[in-house]
Coordinates of C-alpha atoms and ligand atoms in Angstrom, one line a residue:
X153 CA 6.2 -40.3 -12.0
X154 CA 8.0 -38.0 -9.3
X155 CA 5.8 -36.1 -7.1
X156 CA 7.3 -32.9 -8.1
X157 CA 7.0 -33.7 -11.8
X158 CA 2.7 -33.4 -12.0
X159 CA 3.2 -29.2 -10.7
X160 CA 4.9 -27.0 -13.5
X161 CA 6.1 -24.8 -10.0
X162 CA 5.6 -25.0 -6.2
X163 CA 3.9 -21.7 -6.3
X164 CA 1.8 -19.5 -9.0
X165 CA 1.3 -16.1 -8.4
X166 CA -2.0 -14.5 -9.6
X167 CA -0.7 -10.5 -10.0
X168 CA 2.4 -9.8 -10.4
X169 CA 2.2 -6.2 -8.7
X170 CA 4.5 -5.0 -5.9
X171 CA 2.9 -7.7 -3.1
X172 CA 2.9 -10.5 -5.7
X173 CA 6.5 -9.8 -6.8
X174 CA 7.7 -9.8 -3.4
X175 CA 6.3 -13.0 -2.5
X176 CA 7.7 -14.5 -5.5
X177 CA 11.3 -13.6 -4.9
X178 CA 11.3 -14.3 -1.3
X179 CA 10.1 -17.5 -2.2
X180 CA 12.3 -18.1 -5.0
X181 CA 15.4 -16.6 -2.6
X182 CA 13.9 -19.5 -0.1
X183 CA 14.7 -22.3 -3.1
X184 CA 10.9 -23.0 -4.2
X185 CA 9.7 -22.5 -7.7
X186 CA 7.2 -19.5 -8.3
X187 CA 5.1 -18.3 -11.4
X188 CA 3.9 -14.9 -11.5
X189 CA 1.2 -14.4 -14.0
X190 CA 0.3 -10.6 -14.4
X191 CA -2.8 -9.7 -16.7
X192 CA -0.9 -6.3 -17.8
X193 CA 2.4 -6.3 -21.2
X194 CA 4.5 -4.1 -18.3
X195 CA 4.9 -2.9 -14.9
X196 CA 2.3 0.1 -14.5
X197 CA 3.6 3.1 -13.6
X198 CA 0.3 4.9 -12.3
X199 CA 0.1 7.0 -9.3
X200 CA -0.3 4.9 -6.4
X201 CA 1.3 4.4 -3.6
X202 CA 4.6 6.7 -2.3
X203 CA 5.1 6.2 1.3
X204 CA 7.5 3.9 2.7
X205 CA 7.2 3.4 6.5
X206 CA 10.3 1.8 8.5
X207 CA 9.9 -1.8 9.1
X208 CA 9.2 -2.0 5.5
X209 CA 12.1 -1.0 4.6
X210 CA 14.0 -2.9 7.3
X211 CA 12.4 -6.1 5.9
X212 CA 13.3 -5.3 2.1
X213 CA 16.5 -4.8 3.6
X214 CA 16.9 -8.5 3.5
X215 CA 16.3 -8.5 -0.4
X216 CA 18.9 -5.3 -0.9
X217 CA 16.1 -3.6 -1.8
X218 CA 15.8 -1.1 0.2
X219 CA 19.4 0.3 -0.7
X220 CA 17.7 0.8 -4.5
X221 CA 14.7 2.7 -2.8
X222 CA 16.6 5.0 -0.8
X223 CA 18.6 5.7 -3.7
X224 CA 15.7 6.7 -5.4
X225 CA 13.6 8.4 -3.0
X226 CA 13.1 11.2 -0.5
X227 CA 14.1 10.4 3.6
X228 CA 11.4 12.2 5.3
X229 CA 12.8 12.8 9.2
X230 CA 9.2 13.9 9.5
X231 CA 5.7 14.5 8.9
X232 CA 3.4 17.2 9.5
X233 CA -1.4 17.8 10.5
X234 CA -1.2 21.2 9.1
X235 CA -4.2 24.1 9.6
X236 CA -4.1 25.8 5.9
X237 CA -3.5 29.1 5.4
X238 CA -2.0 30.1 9.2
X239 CA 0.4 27.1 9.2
X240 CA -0.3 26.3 12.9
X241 CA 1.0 22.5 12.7
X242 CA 2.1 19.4 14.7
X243 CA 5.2 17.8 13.3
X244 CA 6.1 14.5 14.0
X245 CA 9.5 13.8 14.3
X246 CA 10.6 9.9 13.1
X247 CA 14.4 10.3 14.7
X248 CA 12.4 9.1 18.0
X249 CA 12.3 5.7 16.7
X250 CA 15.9 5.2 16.0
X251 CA 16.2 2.0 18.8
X252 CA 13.2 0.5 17.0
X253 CA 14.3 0.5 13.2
X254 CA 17.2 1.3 11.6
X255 CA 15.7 3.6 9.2
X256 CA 13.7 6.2 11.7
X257 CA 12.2 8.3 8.6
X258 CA 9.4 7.8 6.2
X259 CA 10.8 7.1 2.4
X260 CA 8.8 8.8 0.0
X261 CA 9.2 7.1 -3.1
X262 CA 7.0 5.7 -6.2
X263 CA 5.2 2.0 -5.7
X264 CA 6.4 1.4 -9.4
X265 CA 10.0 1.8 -8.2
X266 CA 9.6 -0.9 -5.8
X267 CA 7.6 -2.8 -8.4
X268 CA 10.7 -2.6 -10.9
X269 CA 13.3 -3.3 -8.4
X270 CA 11.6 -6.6 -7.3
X271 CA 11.4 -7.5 -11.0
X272 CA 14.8 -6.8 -11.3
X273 CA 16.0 -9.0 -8.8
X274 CA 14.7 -11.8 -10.1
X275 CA 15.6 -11.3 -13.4
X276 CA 19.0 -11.4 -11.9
X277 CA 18.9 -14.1 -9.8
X278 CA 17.9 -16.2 -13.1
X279 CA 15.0 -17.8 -10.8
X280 CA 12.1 -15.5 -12.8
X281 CA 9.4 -17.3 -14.3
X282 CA 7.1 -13.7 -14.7
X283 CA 4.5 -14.0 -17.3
X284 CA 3.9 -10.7 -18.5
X285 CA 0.3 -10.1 -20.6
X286 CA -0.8 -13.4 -19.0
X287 CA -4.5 -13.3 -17.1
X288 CA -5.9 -15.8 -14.7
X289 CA -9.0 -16.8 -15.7
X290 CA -10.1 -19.5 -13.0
X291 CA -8.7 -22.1 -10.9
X292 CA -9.9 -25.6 -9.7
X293 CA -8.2 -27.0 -6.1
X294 CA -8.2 -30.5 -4.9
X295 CA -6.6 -32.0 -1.8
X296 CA -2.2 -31.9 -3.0
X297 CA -3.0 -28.7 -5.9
X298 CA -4.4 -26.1 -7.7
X299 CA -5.2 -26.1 -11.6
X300 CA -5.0 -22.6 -12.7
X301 CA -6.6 -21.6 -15.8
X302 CA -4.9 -18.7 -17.7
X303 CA -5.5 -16.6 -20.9
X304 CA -2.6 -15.3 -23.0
X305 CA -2.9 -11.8 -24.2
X306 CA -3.3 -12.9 -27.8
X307 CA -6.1 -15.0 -26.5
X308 CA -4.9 -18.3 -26.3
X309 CA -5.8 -20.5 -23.1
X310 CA -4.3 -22.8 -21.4
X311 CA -3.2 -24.1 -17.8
X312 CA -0.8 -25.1 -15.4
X313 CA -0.7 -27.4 -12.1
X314 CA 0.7 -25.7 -8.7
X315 CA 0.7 -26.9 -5.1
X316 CA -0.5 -23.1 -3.9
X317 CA -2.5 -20.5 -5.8
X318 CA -1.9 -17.3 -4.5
X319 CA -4.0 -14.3 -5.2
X320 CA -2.0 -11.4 -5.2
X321 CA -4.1 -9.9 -7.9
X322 CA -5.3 -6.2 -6.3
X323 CA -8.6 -5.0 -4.9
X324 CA -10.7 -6.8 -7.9
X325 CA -9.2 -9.6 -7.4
X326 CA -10.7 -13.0 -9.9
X327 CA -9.1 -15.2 -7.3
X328 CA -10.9 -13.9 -4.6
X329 CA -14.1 -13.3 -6.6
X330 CA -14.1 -16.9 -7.8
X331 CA -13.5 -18.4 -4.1
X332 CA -16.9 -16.4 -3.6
X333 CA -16.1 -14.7 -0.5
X334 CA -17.7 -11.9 1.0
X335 CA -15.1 -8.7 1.1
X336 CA -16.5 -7.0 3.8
X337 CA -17.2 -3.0 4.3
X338 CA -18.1 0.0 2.3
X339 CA -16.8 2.0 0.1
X340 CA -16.2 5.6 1.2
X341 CA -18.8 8.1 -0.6
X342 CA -15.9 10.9 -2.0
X343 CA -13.9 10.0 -5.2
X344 CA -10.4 12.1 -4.1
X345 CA -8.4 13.9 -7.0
X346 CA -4.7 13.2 -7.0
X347 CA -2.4 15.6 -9.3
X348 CA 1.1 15.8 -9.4
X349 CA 3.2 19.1 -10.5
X350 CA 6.2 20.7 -10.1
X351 CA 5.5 23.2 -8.0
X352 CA 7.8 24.1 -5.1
X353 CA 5.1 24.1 -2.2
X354 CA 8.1 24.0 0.0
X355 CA 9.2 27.7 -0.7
X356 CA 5.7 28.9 -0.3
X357 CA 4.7 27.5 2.6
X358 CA 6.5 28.0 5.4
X359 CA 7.7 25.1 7.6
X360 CA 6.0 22.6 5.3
X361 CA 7.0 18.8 5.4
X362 CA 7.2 16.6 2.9
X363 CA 4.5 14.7 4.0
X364 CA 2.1 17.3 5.0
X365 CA -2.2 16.4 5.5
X366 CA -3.6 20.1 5.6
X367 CA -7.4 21.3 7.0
X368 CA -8.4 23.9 4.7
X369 CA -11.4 26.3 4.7
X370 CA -14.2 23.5 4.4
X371 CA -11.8 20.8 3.2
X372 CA -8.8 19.4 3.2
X373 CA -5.8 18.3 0.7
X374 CA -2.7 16.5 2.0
X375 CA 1.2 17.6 -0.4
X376 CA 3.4 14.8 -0.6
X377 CA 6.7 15.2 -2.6
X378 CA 8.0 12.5 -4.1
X379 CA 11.5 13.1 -6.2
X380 CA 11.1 16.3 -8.9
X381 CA 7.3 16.8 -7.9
X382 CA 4.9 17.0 -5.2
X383 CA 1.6 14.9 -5.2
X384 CA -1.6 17.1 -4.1
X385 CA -4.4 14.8 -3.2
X386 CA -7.3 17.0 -3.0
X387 CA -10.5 15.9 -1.4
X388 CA -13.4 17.5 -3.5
X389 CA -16.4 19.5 -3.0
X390 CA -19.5 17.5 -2.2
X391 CA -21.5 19.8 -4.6
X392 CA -19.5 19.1 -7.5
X393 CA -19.4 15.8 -9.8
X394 CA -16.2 14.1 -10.3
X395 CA -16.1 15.1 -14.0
X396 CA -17.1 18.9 -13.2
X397 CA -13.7 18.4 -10.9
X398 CA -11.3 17.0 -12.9
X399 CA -11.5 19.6 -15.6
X400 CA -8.3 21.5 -16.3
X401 CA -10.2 24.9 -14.5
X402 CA -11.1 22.9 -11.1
X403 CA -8.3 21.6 -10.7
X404 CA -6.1 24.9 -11.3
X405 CA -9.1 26.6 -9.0
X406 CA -8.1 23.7 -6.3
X407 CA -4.1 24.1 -6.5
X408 CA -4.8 28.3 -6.2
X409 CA -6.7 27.9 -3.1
X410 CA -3.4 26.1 -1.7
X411 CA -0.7 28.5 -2.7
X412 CA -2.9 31.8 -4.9
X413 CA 0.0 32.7 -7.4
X414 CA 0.1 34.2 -10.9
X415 CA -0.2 32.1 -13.8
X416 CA -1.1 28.5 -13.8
X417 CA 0.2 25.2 -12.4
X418 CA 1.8 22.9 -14.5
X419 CA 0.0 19.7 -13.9
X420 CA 1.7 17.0 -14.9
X421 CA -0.4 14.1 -13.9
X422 CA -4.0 13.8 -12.5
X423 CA -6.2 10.8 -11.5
X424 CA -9.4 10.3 -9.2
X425 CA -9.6 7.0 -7.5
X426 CA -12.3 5.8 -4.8
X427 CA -11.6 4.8 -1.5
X428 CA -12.4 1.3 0.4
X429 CA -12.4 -0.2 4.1
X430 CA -12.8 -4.0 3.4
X431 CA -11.3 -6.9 4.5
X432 CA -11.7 -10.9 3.6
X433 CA -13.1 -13.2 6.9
X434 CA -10.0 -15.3 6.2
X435 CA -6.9 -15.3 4.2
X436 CA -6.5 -18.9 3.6
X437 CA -8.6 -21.2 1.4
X438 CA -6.9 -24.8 1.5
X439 CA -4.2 -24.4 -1.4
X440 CA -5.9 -21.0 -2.6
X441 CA -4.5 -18.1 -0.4
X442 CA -4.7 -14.2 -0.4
X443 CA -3.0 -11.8 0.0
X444 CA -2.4 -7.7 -0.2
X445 CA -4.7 -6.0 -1.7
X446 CA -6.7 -8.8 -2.9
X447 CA -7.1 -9.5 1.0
X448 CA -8.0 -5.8 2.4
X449 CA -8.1 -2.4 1.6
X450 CA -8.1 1.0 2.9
X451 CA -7.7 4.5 2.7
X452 CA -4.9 6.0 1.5
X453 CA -4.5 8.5 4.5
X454 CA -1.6 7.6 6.5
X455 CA -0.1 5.5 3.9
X456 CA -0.4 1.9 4.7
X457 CA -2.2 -0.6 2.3
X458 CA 1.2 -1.7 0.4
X459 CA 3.1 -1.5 3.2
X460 CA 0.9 -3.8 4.9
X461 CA 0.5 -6.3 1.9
X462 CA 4.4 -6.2 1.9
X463 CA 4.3 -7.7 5.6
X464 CA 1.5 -10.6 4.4
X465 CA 4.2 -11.5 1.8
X466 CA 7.1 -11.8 3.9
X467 CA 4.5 -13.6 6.7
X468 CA 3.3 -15.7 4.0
X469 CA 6.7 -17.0 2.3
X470 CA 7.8 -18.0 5.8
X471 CA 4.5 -20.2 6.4
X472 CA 4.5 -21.8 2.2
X473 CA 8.6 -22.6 3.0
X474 CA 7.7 -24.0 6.3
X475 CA 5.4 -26.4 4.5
X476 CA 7.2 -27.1 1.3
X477 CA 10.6 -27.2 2.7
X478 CA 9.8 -28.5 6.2
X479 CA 7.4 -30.7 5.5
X480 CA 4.7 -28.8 8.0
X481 CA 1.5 -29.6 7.7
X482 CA -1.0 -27.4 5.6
X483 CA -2.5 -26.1 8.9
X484 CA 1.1 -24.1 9.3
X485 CA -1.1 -21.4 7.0
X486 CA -3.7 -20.7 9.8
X487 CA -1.1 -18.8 11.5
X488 CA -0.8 -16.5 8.8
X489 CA -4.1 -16.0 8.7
X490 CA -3.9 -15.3 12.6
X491 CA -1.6 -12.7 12.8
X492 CA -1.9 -10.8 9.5
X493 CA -5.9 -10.0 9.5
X494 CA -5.8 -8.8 13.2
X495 CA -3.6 -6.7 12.3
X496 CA -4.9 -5.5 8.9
X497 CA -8.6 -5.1 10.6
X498 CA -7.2 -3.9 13.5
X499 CA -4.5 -1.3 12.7
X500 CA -4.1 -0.6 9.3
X501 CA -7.8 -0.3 8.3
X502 CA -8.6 1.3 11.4
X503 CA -5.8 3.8 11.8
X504 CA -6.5 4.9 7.7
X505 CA -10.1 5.3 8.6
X506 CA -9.4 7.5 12.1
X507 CA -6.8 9.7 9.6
X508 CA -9.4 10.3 6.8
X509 CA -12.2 11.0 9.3
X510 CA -9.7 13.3 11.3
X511 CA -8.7 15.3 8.2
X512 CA -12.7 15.6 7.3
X513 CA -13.7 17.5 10.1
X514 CA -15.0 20.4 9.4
X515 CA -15.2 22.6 12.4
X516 CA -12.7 25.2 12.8
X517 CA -13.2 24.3 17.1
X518 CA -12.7 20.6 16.8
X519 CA -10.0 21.2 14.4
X520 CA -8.3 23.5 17.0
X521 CA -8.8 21.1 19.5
X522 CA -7.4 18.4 17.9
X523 CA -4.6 20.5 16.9
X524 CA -3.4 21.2 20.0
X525 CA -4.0 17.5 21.5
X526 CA -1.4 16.7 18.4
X527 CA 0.9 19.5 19.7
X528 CA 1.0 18.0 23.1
X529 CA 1.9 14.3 22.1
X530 CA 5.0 16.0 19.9
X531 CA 6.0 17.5 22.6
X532 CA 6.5 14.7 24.6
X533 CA 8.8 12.3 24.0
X534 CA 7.2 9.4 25.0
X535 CA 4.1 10.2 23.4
X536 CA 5.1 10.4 20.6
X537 CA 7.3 7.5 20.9
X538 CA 3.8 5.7 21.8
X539 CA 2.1 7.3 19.0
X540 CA 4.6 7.0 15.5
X541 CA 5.2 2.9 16.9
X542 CA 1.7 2.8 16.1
X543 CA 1.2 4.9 12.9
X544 CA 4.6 3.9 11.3
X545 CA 2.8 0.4 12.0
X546 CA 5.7 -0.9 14.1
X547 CA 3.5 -1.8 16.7
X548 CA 1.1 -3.7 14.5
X549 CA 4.2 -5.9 13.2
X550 CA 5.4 -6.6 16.9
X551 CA 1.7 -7.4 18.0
X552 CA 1.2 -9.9 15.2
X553 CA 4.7 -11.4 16.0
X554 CA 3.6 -11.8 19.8
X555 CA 0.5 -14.0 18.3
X556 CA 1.3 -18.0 17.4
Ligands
FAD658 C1 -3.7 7.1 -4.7 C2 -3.2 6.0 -3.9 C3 -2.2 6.2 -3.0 C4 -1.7 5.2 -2.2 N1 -0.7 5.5 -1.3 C5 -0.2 4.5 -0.5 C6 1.0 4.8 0.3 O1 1.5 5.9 0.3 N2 1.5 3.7 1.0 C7 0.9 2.5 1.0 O2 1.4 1.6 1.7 N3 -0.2 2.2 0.2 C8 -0.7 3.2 -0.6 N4 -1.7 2.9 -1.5 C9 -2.2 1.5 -1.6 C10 -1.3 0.7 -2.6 O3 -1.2 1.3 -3.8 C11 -1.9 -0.7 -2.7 O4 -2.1 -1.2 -1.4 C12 -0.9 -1.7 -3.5 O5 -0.9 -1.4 -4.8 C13 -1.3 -3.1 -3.3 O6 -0.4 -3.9 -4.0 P1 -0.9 -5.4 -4.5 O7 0.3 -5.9 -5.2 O8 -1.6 -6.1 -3.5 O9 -2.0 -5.0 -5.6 P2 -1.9 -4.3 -7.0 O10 -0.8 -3.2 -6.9 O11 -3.2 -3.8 -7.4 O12 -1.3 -5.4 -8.0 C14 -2.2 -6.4 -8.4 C15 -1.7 -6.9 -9.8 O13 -2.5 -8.0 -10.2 C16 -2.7 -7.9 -11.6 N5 -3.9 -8.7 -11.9 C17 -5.2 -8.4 -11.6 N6 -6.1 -9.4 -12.0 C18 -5.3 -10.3 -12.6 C19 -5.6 -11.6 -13.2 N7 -6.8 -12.1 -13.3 N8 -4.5 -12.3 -13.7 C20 -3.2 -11.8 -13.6 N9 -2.9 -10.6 -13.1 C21 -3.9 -9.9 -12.5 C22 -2.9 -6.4 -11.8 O14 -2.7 -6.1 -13.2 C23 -1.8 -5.8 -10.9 O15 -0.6 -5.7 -11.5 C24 -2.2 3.9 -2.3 C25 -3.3 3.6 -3.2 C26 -3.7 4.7 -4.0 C27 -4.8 4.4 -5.0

């Protein structure tokens, strides 16, 4: 028997969310065969992610993806730290970057959209072997595969042989959970509220950006717009529970304390979700390797867990073709390992957790002072240079590239 005839496909896939779809059509646009099994009948459209940064959307570019985002998101030229109510601010301008990417803006736009144009892709390319409603249940490696044990969603099990298991399957990830791996760091002790409504914010506040993290009295909230609605993550009071918080009252008692107006918001969507700061000790497990969330997380602020587990994928594919089409040797996966956790540890989780604790302070003095040390990086153009190659994790990207 051929070689290639004991694996049903080169590579499976465990999660077919944005990170897992992306690695499976850059890997399928490379020539190998990919399986995606995802545990869920659809693409969820939840509220998650909405922030775009620029590399990511230079490297989608090569996918003509990022033409289907842009289409159906918001170019953001710039972002803004905001003191609520006076509207003192620092605004970061993104056009400073424009010999470093060729899209200097942040793209506000839905993870689901990304998600759906992935799908879409390889749908159309004919190479799509996604396995909707399908759950992976366990896996067993040896030294040329993986045996990966999945449960349909009308319960029937079965299996199928691969050379590489990858675990692309979020923050509780089974694959990582059954490779019985510490995932290092805490969880964060606040549970944040995110609503969405239609509110203009941006003819009620003056000078408001799209992206916009606000100190408020005691507290902060950050207004993102994504097309047709802003997003108002609001960070709660430490006195309340998370139930007492997401009744219809506290939440219309949170929005008021934003803009005060007559009558009440429409809300059109509300979720809490908790916040983590872990990250695996390595990436790679012989055949078994992680990736995206499954790998690390972080906090929201600052927008950067999917846009980093977008760069693993793209990072990844390049190592899995080296080895399946180039006949490199499995140790051709360490240097994934190498230059993507430096930079998740290093940047992304450290960068989120600086943001959060930034827009957590509480003292009107250190707010002020941080304020104006904000002020004085935008208004010099090489600081700010400095400082957005860094945030809009450029910097992170060329750093990991620099490592081999
Ligand atoms: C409120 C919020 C706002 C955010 N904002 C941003 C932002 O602006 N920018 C940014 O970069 N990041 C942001 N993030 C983070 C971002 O949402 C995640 O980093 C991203 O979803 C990670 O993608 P993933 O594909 O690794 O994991 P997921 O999106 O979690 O996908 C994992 C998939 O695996 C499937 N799965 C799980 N277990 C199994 C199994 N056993 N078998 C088969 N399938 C399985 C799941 O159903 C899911 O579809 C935000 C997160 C939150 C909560």
């Amino acid at each position: 028997m051929a070689e290639t005839a004991k694996f049903d496909c080169e590579v499976i896939v465990c999660g077919g969310g944005p990170v897992g779809l992306c690695l499976s059509l850059l890997l399928s646009r490379a020539g190998l065969t990919t399986i995606v099994l995802e545990k869920e009948m659809a693409i969820e459209k939840d509220l998650r992610a909405s922030t775009f940064h620029p590399p990511t959307l230079d490297m989608l570019e090569e996918l003509e993806i990022t033409a289907k985002l842009l289409g159906q998101g918001l170019i953001c030229p710039e972002w803004q730290i905001r003191l609520h109510p006076d509207g003192e601010r620092a605004v970061f301008d993104l056009s400073v970057l424009d010999s470093d990417t060729r899209y200097p803006f942040r793209l506000q736009c839905e993870q689901w959209k990304l998600s759906v144009a992935l799908k879409e892709a390889l749908c159309e390319d004919g190479k799509a072997d996604i396995r909707f409603g399908t759950e992976v249940t366990g896996f067993e490696q040896d030294e040329a595969g993986v045996l990966v044990k999945l449960r349909s969603h009308t319960g029937e099990e079965s299996q199928l042989r691969t050379r590489f298991l990858i675990g692309a399957d979020g923050s509780r990830s089974i694959v990582r959970k059954m490779l019985d791996i510490d995932f290092n760091g805490l969880t964060y002790p606040e549970t944040t509220l995110l609503v969405t409504t239609h509110f203009p914010f941006e003819d009620n506040l003056e000078g408001i950006s799209n992206v916009s993290y606000c100190w408020k009295d005691g507290g902060n909230f950050s207004l993102l717009k994504v097309p047709g609605r802003w997003r108002v993550s609001i960070y709660p009071r430490e006195d309340l529970s998370v139930e007492d918080q997401l009744t219809a009252d506290a939440v219309e008692a949170s929005l008021q304390q934003i803009v005060p107006k007559s009558g009440a918001y429409d809300v059109i969507e509300k979720r809490p979700y908790r916040v983590h700061q872990r990250i695996v000790d390595n990436y790679v497990h012989q055949r078994v390797i992680l990736v995206g969330d499954a790998a690390h997380l972080n906090s929201p602020s600052g927008g950067m867990g999917l846009n980093g587990g977008i760069h693993d994928a793209f990072e990844l594919s390049a190592a899995l073709s080296d080895i399946l089409k180039h006949a490199a040797g499995l140790d051709r996966l360490s240097l994934y390992d190498r230059r993507r956790r430096p930079v998740a540890r290093d940047q992304i989780l450290a960068q989120a957790d600086a943001n959060r604790a930034r827009m957590r302070e509480k003292s009107p003095e250190k707010r002020r002072e941080i304020l104006a040390g904000l002020q004085k990086i935008t208004a010099d153009r090489k600081a700010l240079h400095a400082h957005l190659l860094k945030s809009s994790m450029i910097e992170g990207l060329r750093m990991s590239a620099a490592i081999d």
